Amino acid sequence: MQTRLLVLIAFFFSLLGMNLGAFAKDWPAPIKALEAQGVEVIGSFDAPGGLTGYAAVHQHQPISLYLTADGMHVIVGPMFNNKGTNLSEEPLDRLVSKPLADKTWKQLESSTWIADGSKKAPRVVYVFTDPNCPYCNKFWSDARPWVKAAKVQLRHVMVGILGPTSPGKAAALLSAKDPVTALSQHELQQTSGGLKPLSPIPADVRAQLDANHRLMEQLGSSATPTIFYMDASGRLQKMQGAPPTEMLAKILGPR
């Protein structure tokens, strides 16, 4: 697993406010000692050489711990076999990465978004979008070939954070009779101002925007666009900013 993904996953665990202590058990003394130093232990797994493995998080990074057979010492870090294979990768993926990815995807599904593309598209990509964000506009434009070919559905999780008119424009998009058409018209005219801000913003729409912003922060994002997608291996990935050309196929799939 790439280091970037490991850091992302650990950062998610920290920001999602998950009560990792709920997973705690009566761990051996060396593991408890590490917990006292801020290590959060998620679960245990079998390990070779008479060791017992533990999946944990420390300083926003997933780490593996290995308790010696006498139960008196712990080794911190990945374990490799004689072929150079990282034996810590699979248990960290199983105990940390996949459960969190599933939870995150469900949170994104439950957020307030505008669907851009066919509901039958084989790929779904979530993107936190601000109506005044030029990089969001670039990603929207770059994605047109995939969207028009029904290869991907972009789900724009609307936020209003970049400027004074951002909340009103995001609210206007969410409140439109046809949000999909409104979004398209806005993005086509974004450089000249786009959609007129809605004022006042209805309380229910304001609540939706606030919830989207909270989720964005919980997922470790502070700028738009922030893109969440599943890679070719089925792992959750995150990218912040307009993707370079060479990344588009990885995010959106084959054209």
PDB file of C-alpha atoms in Angstrom:
ATOM      1  CA  MET A   1       0.000   0.000   0.000  1.00  0.00           C
ATOM      2  CA  GLN A   2       1.338   3.403  -0.869  1.00  0.00           C
ATOM      3  CA  THR A   3       2.579   5.603   1.947  1.00  0.00           C
ATOM      4  CA  ARG A   4       0.238   8.393   0.845  1.00  0.00           C
ATOM      5  CA  LEU A   5      -2.784   6.151   1.351  1.00  0.00           C
ATOM      6  CA  LEU A   6      -1.544   4.977   4.746  1.00  0.00           C
ATOM      7  CA  VAL A   7      -1.169   8.563   5.915  1.00  0.00           C
ATOM      8  CA  LEU A   8      -4.581   9.453   4.499  1.00  0.00           C
ATOM      9  CA  ILE A   9      -6.283   6.544   6.251  1.00  0.00           C
ATOM     10  CA  ALA A  10      -4.685   7.344   9.589  1.00  0.00           C
ATOM     11  CA  PHE A  11      -5.586  11.007   9.212  1.00  0.00           C
ATOM     12  CA  PHE A  12      -9.186   9.979   8.546  1.00  0.00           C
ATOM     13  CA  PHE A  13      -9.266   7.897  11.730  1.00  0.00           C
ATOM     14  CA  SER A  14      -8.101  10.875  13.737  1.00  0.00           C
ATOM     15  CA  LEU A  15     -10.529  13.364  12.192  1.00  0.00           C
ATOM     16  CA  LEU A  16     -13.613  11.203  12.007  1.00  0.00           C
ATOM     17  CA  GLY A  17     -13.774  11.290  15.788  1.00  0.00           C
ATOM     18  CA  MET A  18     -13.983   7.533  16.046  1.00  0.00           C
ATOM     19  CA  ASN A  19     -13.738   6.293  19.602  1.00  0.00           C
ATOM     20  CA  LEU A  20     -10.853   3.947  19.086  1.00  0.00           C
ATOM     21  CA  GLY A  21     -10.776   3.267  22.788  1.00  0.00           C
ATOM     22  CA  ALA A  22     -13.971   1.302  22.272  1.00  0.00           C
ATOM     23  CA  PHE A  23     -11.852  -1.318  20.537  1.00  0.00           C
ATOM     24  CA  ALA A  24      -9.380  -1.570  23.418  1.00  0.00           C
ATOM     25  CA  LYS A  25      -8.960  -4.874  25.198  1.00  0.00           C
ATOM     26  CA  ASP A  26      -6.875  -6.063  28.095  1.00  0.00           C
ATOM     27  CA  TRP A  27      -3.666  -5.823  26.080  1.00  0.00           C
ATOM     28  CA  PRO A  28      -0.314  -7.097  27.412  1.00  0.00           C
ATOM     29  CA  ALA A  29       1.761  -4.626  29.430  1.00  0.00           C
ATOM     30  CA  PRO A  30       4.088  -3.476  26.583  1.00  0.00           C
ATOM     31  CA  ILE A  31       1.065  -2.689  24.386  1.00  0.00           C
ATOM     32  CA  LYS A  32      -0.612  -0.805  27.244  1.00  0.00           C
ATOM     33  CA  ALA A  33       2.598   1.160  27.728  1.00  0.00           C
ATOM     34  CA  LEU A  34       2.458   2.299  24.116  1.00  0.00           C
ATOM     35  CA  GLU A  35      -1.220   3.210  24.513  1.00  0.00           C
ATOM     36  CA  ALA A  36      -0.189   5.456  27.400  1.00  0.00           C
ATOM     37  CA  GLN A  37       2.147   7.227  24.971  1.00  0.00           C
ATOM     38  CA  GLY A  38      -0.648   7.956  22.513  1.00  0.00           C
ATOM     39  CA  VAL A  39      -0.704   4.827  20.369  1.00  0.00           C
ATOM     40  CA  GLU A  40      -4.261   3.715  19.546  1.00  0.00           C
ATOM     41  CA  VAL A  41      -4.530  -0.061  19.126  1.00  0.00           C
ATOM     42  CA  ILE A  42      -7.249  -1.241  16.734  1.00  0.00           C
ATOM     43  CA  GLY A  43      -6.854  -5.016  16.845  1.00  0.00           C
ATOM     44  CA  SER A  44      -4.492  -7.975  16.833  1.00  0.00           C
ATOM     45  CA  PHE A  45      -3.422 -10.469  14.180  1.00  0.00           C
ATOM     46  CA  ASP A  46      -1.304 -13.580  13.828  1.00  0.00           C
ATOM     47  CA  ALA A  47       2.365 -13.071  13.022  1.00  0.00           C
ATOM     48  CA  PRO A  48       5.244 -15.443  12.287  1.00  0.00           C
ATOM     49  CA  GLY A  49       8.245 -16.141  14.506  1.00  0.00           C
ATOM     50  CA  GLY A  50       6.253 -16.552  17.694  1.00  0.00           C
ATOM     51  CA  LEU A  51       5.188 -12.922  17.618  1.00  0.00           C
ATOM     52  CA  THR A  52       1.709 -11.441  17.991  1.00  0.00           C
ATOM     53  CA  GLY A  53       0.864  -8.549  15.715  1.00  0.00           C
ATOM     54  CA  TYR A  54      -1.221  -5.476  16.516  1.00  0.00           C
ATOM     55  CA  ALA A  55      -2.652  -2.891  14.117  1.00  0.00           C
ATOM     56  CA  ALA A  56      -2.423   0.596  15.594  1.00  0.00           C
ATOM     57  CA  VAL A  57      -2.376   4.313  14.797  1.00  0.00           C
ATOM     58  CA  HIS A  58       0.191   6.819  16.031  1.00  0.00           C
ATOM     59  CA  GLN A  59       0.652  10.457  15.020  1.00  0.00           C
ATOM     60  CA  HIS A  60      -1.795  10.053  12.150  1.00  0.00           C
ATOM     61  CA  GLN A  61      -0.064   6.987  10.704  1.00  0.00           C
ATOM     62  CA  PRO A  62      -1.074   3.305  10.840  1.00  0.00           C
ATOM     63  CA  ILE A  63       1.664   1.233  12.410  1.00  0.00           C
ATOM     64  CA  SER A  64       2.194  -2.429  13.164  1.00  0.00           C
ATOM     65  CA  LEU A  65       3.328  -3.639  16.571  1.00  0.00           C
ATOM     66  CA  TYR A  66       4.826  -7.056  17.280  1.00  0.00           C
ATOM     67  CA  LEU A  67       4.790  -8.509  20.786  1.00  0.00           C
ATOM     68  CA  THR A  68       7.578 -10.978  21.541  1.00  0.00           C
ATOM     69  CA  ALA A  69       6.733 -14.509  22.651  1.00  0.00           C
ATOM     70  CA  ASP A  70       7.637 -13.770  26.284  1.00  0.00           C
ATOM     71  CA  GLY A  71       5.079 -10.955  26.331  1.00  0.00           C
ATOM     72  CA  MET A  72       7.652  -8.545  27.701  1.00  0.00           C
ATOM     73  CA  HIS A  73       8.801  -6.614  24.648  1.00  0.00           C
ATOM     74  CA  VAL A  74       7.236  -4.976  21.601  1.00  0.00           C
ATOM     75  CA  ILE A  75       8.769  -4.195  18.210  1.00  0.00           C
ATOM     76  CA  VAL A  76       7.317  -1.251  16.271  1.00  0.00           C
ATOM     77  CA  GLY A  77       7.270  -1.139  12.484  1.00  0.00           C
ATOM     78  CA  PRO A  78       6.634  -3.295   9.411  1.00  0.00           C
ATOM     79  CA  MET A  79       7.733  -6.915   9.214  1.00  0.00           C
ATOM     80  CA  PHE A  80       9.351  -8.269   6.047  1.00  0.00           C
ATOM     81  CA  ASN A  81      10.028 -11.873   5.065  1.00  0.00           C
ATOM     82  CA  ASN A  82      13.129 -13.225   3.324  1.00  0.00           C
ATOM     83  CA  LYS A  83      11.692 -12.207  -0.061  1.00  0.00           C
ATOM     84  CA  GLY A  84      11.234  -8.590   0.946  1.00  0.00           C
ATOM     85  CA  THR A  85       7.440  -8.862   1.218  1.00  0.00           C
ATOM     86  CA  ASN A  86       5.839  -6.497   3.711  1.00  0.00           C
ATOM     87  CA  LEU A  87       3.842  -8.799   5.990  1.00  0.00           C
ATOM     88  CA  SER A  88       2.275  -5.881   7.847  1.00  0.00           C
ATOM     89  CA  GLU A  89       0.458  -4.542   4.816  1.00  0.00           C
ATOM     90  CA  GLU A  90      -2.403  -7.047   4.681  1.00  0.00           C
ATOM     91  CA  PRO A  91      -3.446  -6.873   8.364  1.00  0.00           C
ATOM     92  CA  LEU A  92      -3.249  -3.069   8.368  1.00  0.00           C
ATOM     93  CA  ASP A  93      -5.366  -3.010   5.236  1.00  0.00           C
ATOM     94  CA  ARG A  94      -7.893  -5.450   6.701  1.00  0.00           C
ATOM     95  CA  LEU A  95      -8.124  -4.007  10.219  1.00  0.00           C
ATOM     96  CA  VAL A  96      -7.702  -0.289   9.466  1.00  0.00           C
ATOM     97  CA  SER A  97      -8.026   0.618   5.803  1.00  0.00           C
ATOM     98  CA  LYS A  98     -11.065  -1.303   4.598  1.00  0.00           C
ATOM     99  CA  PRO A  99     -13.386  -0.658   7.577  1.00  0.00           C
ATOM    100  CA  LEU A 100     -12.607   3.040   7.437  1.00  0.00           C
ATOM    101  CA  ALA A 101     -12.996   3.214   3.655  1.00  0.00           C
ATOM    102  CA  ASP A 102     -16.437   1.595   3.928  1.00  0.00           C
ATOM    103  CA  LYS A 103     -17.483   4.048   6.642  1.00  0.00           C
ATOM    104  CA  THR A 104     -16.189   7.042   4.679  1.00  0.00           C
ATOM    105  CA  TRP A 105     -17.952   5.975   1.482  1.00  0.00           C
ATOM    106  CA  LYS A 106     -21.249   5.622   3.355  1.00  0.00           C
ATOM    107  CA  GLN A 107     -20.799   9.096   4.832  1.00  0.00           C
ATOM    108  CA  LEU A 108     -20.258  10.527   1.368  1.00  0.00           C
ATOM    109  CA  GLU A 109     -23.322   8.699   0.077  1.00  0.00           C
ATOM    110  CA  SER A 110     -25.392  10.232   2.873  1.00  0.00           C
ATOM    111  CA  SER A 111     -24.189  13.780   2.264  1.00  0.00           C
ATOM    112  CA  THR A 112     -26.030  16.347   0.111  1.00  0.00           C
ATOM    113  CA  TRP A 113     -24.720  16.243  -3.452  1.00  0.00           C
ATOM    114  CA  ILE A 114     -25.655  16.998  -7.049  1.00  0.00           C
ATOM    115  CA  ALA A 115     -25.338  14.071  -9.444  1.00  0.00           C
ATOM    116  CA  ASP A 116     -23.438  14.972 -12.607  1.00  0.00           C
ATOM    117  CA  GLY A 117     -23.749  12.119 -15.099  1.00  0.00           C
ATOM    118  CA  SER A 118     -25.716   8.951 -15.648  1.00  0.00           C
ATOM    119  CA  LYS A 119     -26.932   6.988 -12.635  1.00  0.00           C
ATOM    120  CA  LYS A 120     -25.967   3.888 -14.647  1.00  0.00           C
ATOM    121  CA  ALA A 121     -22.331   4.959 -14.910  1.00  0.00           C
ATOM    122  CA  PRO A 122     -19.999   2.191 -13.731  1.00  0.00           C
ATOM    123  CA  ARG A 123     -17.921   4.567 -11.625  1.00  0.00           C
ATOM    124  CA  VAL A 124     -18.879   7.105  -8.958  1.00  0.00           C
ATOM    125  CA  VAL A 125     -16.565   9.891  -7.826  1.00  0.00           C
ATOM    126  CA  TYR A 126     -17.310  12.305  -4.982  1.00  0.00           C
ATOM    127  CA  VAL A 127     -15.947  15.838  -5.120  1.00  0.00           C
ATOM    128  CA  PHE A 128     -16.316  18.624  -2.581  1.00  0.00           C
ATOM    129  CA  THR A 129     -17.169  21.614  -4.776  1.00  0.00           C
ATOM    130  CA  ASP A 130     -17.348  25.339  -4.094  1.00  0.00           C
ATOM    131  CA  PRO A 131     -19.216  27.365  -6.751  1.00  0.00           C
ATOM    132  CA  ASN A 132     -16.461  30.012  -6.798  1.00  0.00           C
ATOM    133  CA  CYS A 133     -13.569  27.543  -7.046  1.00  0.00           C
ATOM    134  CA  PRO A 134     -11.670  27.827 -10.365  1.00  0.00           C
ATOM    135  CA  TYR A 135     -10.003  24.457  -9.776  1.00  0.00           C
ATOM    136  CA  CYS A 136     -13.398  22.821  -9.262  1.00  0.00           C
ATOM    137  CA  ASN A 137     -14.428  24.374 -12.549  1.00  0.00           C
ATOM    138  CA  LYS A 138     -11.328  22.964 -14.251  1.00  0.00           C
ATOM    139  CA  PHE A 139     -12.029  19.481 -12.928  1.00  0.00           C
ATOM    140  CA  TRP A 140     -15.662  19.765 -14.026  1.00  0.00           C
ATOM    141  CA  SER A 141     -14.492  20.732 -17.516  1.00  0.00           C
ATOM    142  CA  ASP A 142     -11.764  18.077 -17.718  1.00  0.00           C
ATOM    143  CA  ALA A 143     -14.254  15.379 -16.704  1.00  0.00           C
ATOM    144  CA  ARG A 144     -16.768  16.176 -19.491  1.00  0.00           C
ATOM    145  CA  PRO A 145     -15.630  13.398 -21.873  1.00  0.00           C
ATOM    146  CA  TRP A 146     -16.144  10.754 -19.169  1.00  0.00           C
ATOM    147  CA  VAL A 147     -19.443  12.203 -17.953  1.00  0.00           C
ATOM    148  CA  LYS A 148     -20.890  12.595 -21.460  1.00  0.00           C
ATOM    149  CA  ALA A 149     -19.872   9.041 -22.319  1.00  0.00           C
ATOM    150  CA  ALA A 150     -21.698   7.756 -19.189  1.00  0.00           C
ATOM    151  CA  LYS A 151     -18.414   6.366 -17.867  1.00  0.00           C
ATOM    152  CA  VAL A 152     -18.577   8.194 -14.543  1.00  0.00           C
ATOM    153  CA  GLN A 153     -21.021  10.021 -12.328  1.00  0.00           C
ATOM    154  CA  LEU A 154     -19.541  12.921 -10.399  1.00  0.00           C
ATOM    155  CA  ARG A 155     -21.333  13.631  -7.151  1.00  0.00           C
ATOM    156  CA  HIS A 156     -20.681  17.238  -6.211  1.00  0.00           C
ATOM    157  CA  VAL A 157     -20.860  17.622  -2.433  1.00  0.00           C
ATOM    158  CA  MET A 158     -21.599  21.328  -2.343  1.00  0.00           C
ATOM    159  CA  VAL A 159     -19.878  23.650   0.131  1.00  0.00           C
ATOM    160  CA  GLY A 160     -19.662  27.423   0.349  1.00  0.00           C
ATOM    161  CA  ILE A 161     -16.309  28.334   1.880  1.00  0.00           C
ATOM    162  CA  LEU A 162     -14.188  30.353  -0.550  1.00  0.00           C
ATOM    163  CA  GLY A 163     -15.858  33.757  -0.629  1.00  0.00           C
ATOM    164  CA  PRO A 164     -18.826  35.845   0.498  1.00  0.00           C
ATOM    165  CA  THR A 165     -20.994  34.663  -2.412  1.00  0.00           C
ATOM    166  CA  SER A 166     -20.051  30.994  -2.132  1.00  0.00           C
ATOM    167  CA  PRO A 167     -22.760  29.960   0.359  1.00  0.00           C
ATOM    168  CA  GLY A 168     -25.471  31.771  -1.596  1.00  0.00           C
ATOM    169  CA  LYS A 169     -24.405  30.238  -4.907  1.00  0.00           C
ATOM    170  CA  ALA A 170     -24.151  26.756  -3.386  1.00  0.00           C
ATOM    171  CA  ALA A 171     -27.617  27.237  -1.878  1.00  0.00           C
ATOM    172  CA  ALA A 172     -28.991  28.384  -5.245  1.00  0.00           C
ATOM    173  CA  LEU A 173     -27.665  25.227  -6.873  1.00  0.00           C
ATOM    174  CA  LEU A 174     -29.113  22.929  -4.226  1.00  0.00           C
ATOM    175  CA  SER A 175     -32.460  24.772  -4.310  1.00  0.00           C
ATOM    176  CA  ALA A 176     -32.807  24.847  -8.104  1.00  0.00           C
ATOM    177  CA  LYS A 177     -35.714  22.978  -9.699  1.00  0.00           C
ATOM    178  CA  ASP A 178     -33.135  21.142 -11.807  1.00  0.00           C
ATOM    179  CA  PRO A 179     -29.844  21.188  -9.870  1.00  0.00           C
ATOM    180  CA  VAL A 180     -27.997  19.212 -12.570  1.00  0.00           C
ATOM    181  CA  THR A 181     -28.834  21.739 -15.287  1.00  0.00           C
ATOM    182  CA  ALA A 182     -28.188  24.628 -12.925  1.00  0.00           C
ATOM    183  CA  LEU A 183     -24.758  23.251 -12.080  1.00  0.00           C
ATOM    184  CA  SER A 184     -23.897  22.814 -15.735  1.00  0.00           C
ATOM    185  CA  GLN A 185     -24.984  26.352 -16.593  1.00  0.00           C
ATOM    186  CA  HIS A 186     -23.085  27.737 -13.624  1.00  0.00           C
ATOM    187  CA  GLU A 187     -19.845  25.935 -14.494  1.00  0.00           C
ATOM    188  CA  LEU A 188     -20.060  27.086 -18.121  1.00  0.00           C
ATOM    189  CA  GLN A 189     -20.413  30.682 -16.906  1.00  0.00           C
ATOM    190  CA  GLN A 190     -18.268  30.425 -13.792  1.00  0.00           C
ATOM    191  CA  THR A 191     -15.484  32.714 -14.982  1.00  0.00           C
ATOM    192  CA  SER A 192     -18.008  35.524 -15.505  1.00  0.00           C
ATOM    193  CA  GLY A 193     -19.706  35.059 -12.153  1.00  0.00           C
ATOM    194  CA  GLY A 194     -22.059  32.184 -12.824  1.00  0.00           C
ATOM    195  CA  LEU A 195     -25.250  31.698 -10.870  1.00  0.00           C
ATOM    196  CA  LYS A 196     -26.737  34.503  -8.795  1.00  0.00           C
ATOM    197  CA  PRO A 197     -26.408  33.837  -5.037  1.00  0.00           C
ATOM    198  CA  LEU A 198     -29.564  32.891  -3.170  1.00  0.00           C
ATOM    199  CA  SER A 199     -30.452  35.278  -0.349  1.00  0.00           C
ATOM    200  CA  PRO A 200     -31.616  34.624   2.238  1.00  0.00           C
ATOM    201  CA  ILE A 201     -30.519  31.013   2.422  1.00  0.00           C
ATOM    202  CA  PRO A 202     -33.341  28.747   3.682  1.00  0.00           C
ATOM    203  CA  ALA A 203     -32.589  27.147   7.029  1.00  0.00           C
ATOM    204  CA  ASP A 204     -32.771  23.592   5.686  1.00  0.00           C
ATOM    205  CA  VAL A 205     -30.339  24.363   2.872  1.00  0.00           C
ATOM    206  CA  ARG A 206     -27.989  26.127   5.277  1.00  0.00           C
ATOM    207  CA  ALA A 207     -28.046  22.988   7.428  1.00  0.00           C
ATOM    208  CA  GLN A 208     -27.124  20.867   4.417  1.00  0.00           C
ATOM    209  CA  LEU A 209     -24.204  23.124   3.543  1.00  0.00           C
ATOM    210  CA  ASP A 210     -23.001  23.157   7.151  1.00  0.00           C
ATOM    211  CA  ALA A 211     -23.185  19.353   7.326  1.00  0.00           C
ATOM    212  CA  ASN A 212     -21.215  19.037   4.085  1.00  0.00           C
ATOM    213  CA  HIS A 213     -18.553  21.389   5.402  1.00  0.00           C
ATOM    214  CA  ARG A 214     -18.274  19.466   8.665  1.00  0.00           C
ATOM    215  CA  LEU A 215     -17.868  16.225   6.753  1.00  0.00           C
ATOM    216  CA  MET A 216     -15.203  17.791   4.571  1.00  0.00           C
ATOM    217  CA  GLU A 217     -13.254  18.828   7.657  1.00  0.00           C
ATOM    218  CA  GLN A 218     -13.742  15.454   9.298  1.00  0.00           C
ATOM    219  CA  LEU A 219     -12.233  13.821   6.229  1.00  0.00           C
ATOM    220  CA  GLY A 220      -9.133  15.964   6.553  1.00  0.00           C
ATOM    221  CA  SER A 221      -9.837  18.436   3.765  1.00  0.00           C
ATOM    222  CA  SER A 222      -9.552  22.214   3.848  1.00  0.00           C
ATOM    223  CA  ALA A 223      -9.681  23.187   0.166  1.00  0.00           C
ATOM    224  CA  THR A 224     -11.690  22.476  -2.950  1.00  0.00           C
ATOM    225  CA  PRO A 225     -11.905  20.425  -4.980  1.00  0.00           C
ATOM    226  CA  THR A 226     -11.278  17.429  -2.761  1.00  0.00           C
ATOM    227  CA  ILE A 227     -11.922  14.221  -4.663  1.00  0.00           C
ATOM    228  CA  PHE A 228     -12.671  10.766  -3.279  1.00  0.00           C
ATOM    229  CA  TYR A 229     -12.583   7.743  -5.554  1.00  0.00           C
ATOM    230  CA  MET A 230     -11.915   4.019  -5.573  1.00  0.00           C
ATOM    231  CA  ASP A 231      -8.718   3.004  -7.337  1.00  0.00           C
ATOM    232  CA  ALA A 232      -8.198  -0.046  -9.535  1.00  0.00           C
ATOM    233  CA  SER A 233      -7.576  -2.151  -6.423  1.00  0.00           C
ATOM    234  CA  GLY A 234     -10.843  -1.064  -4.819  1.00  0.00           C
ATOM    235  CA  ARG A 235      -9.083   1.106  -2.241  1.00  0.00           C
ATOM    236  CA  LEU A 236     -10.369   4.514  -1.266  1.00  0.00           C
ATOM    237  CA  GLN A 237      -8.176   7.346  -2.489  1.00  0.00           C
ATOM    238  CA  LYS A 238      -8.255  11.078  -1.909  1.00  0.00           C
ATOM    239  CA  MET A 239      -6.899  13.916  -4.001  1.00  0.00           C
ATOM    240  CA  GLN A 240      -7.025  17.619  -3.267  1.00  0.00           C
ATOM    241  CA  GLY A 241      -6.874  20.157  -6.081  1.00  0.00           C
ATOM    242  CA  ALA A 242      -7.490  19.893  -9.810  1.00  0.00           C
ATOM    243  CA  PRO A 243      -5.919  16.623 -10.998  1.00  0.00           C
ATOM    244  CA  PRO A 244      -3.165  16.811 -13.598  1.00  0.00           C
ATOM    245  CA  THR A 245      -3.966  15.241 -16.950  1.00  0.00           C
ATOM    246  CA  GLU A 246      -2.108  12.030 -16.172  1.00  0.00           C
ATOM    247  CA  MET A 247      -4.285  11.459 -13.073  1.00  0.00           C
ATOM    248  CA  LEU A 248      -7.659  11.795 -14.777  1.00  0.00           C
ATOM    249  CA  ALA A 249      -7.817   8.202 -16.013  1.00  0.00           C
ATOM    250  CA  LYS A 250      -6.908   6.905 -12.543  1.00  0.00           C
ATOM    251  CA  ILE A 251      -9.734   8.915 -10.971  1.00  0.00           C
ATOM    252  CA  LEU A 252     -12.378   8.702 -13.706  1.00  0.00           C
ATOM    253  CA  GLY A 253     -11.523   5.334 -15.261  1.00  0.00           C
ATOM    254  CA  PRO A 254     -10.781   4.477 -18.902  1.00  0.00           C
ATOM    255  CA  ARG A 255     -12.271   6.747 -21.538  1.00  0.00           C
TER     256      ARG A 255
END
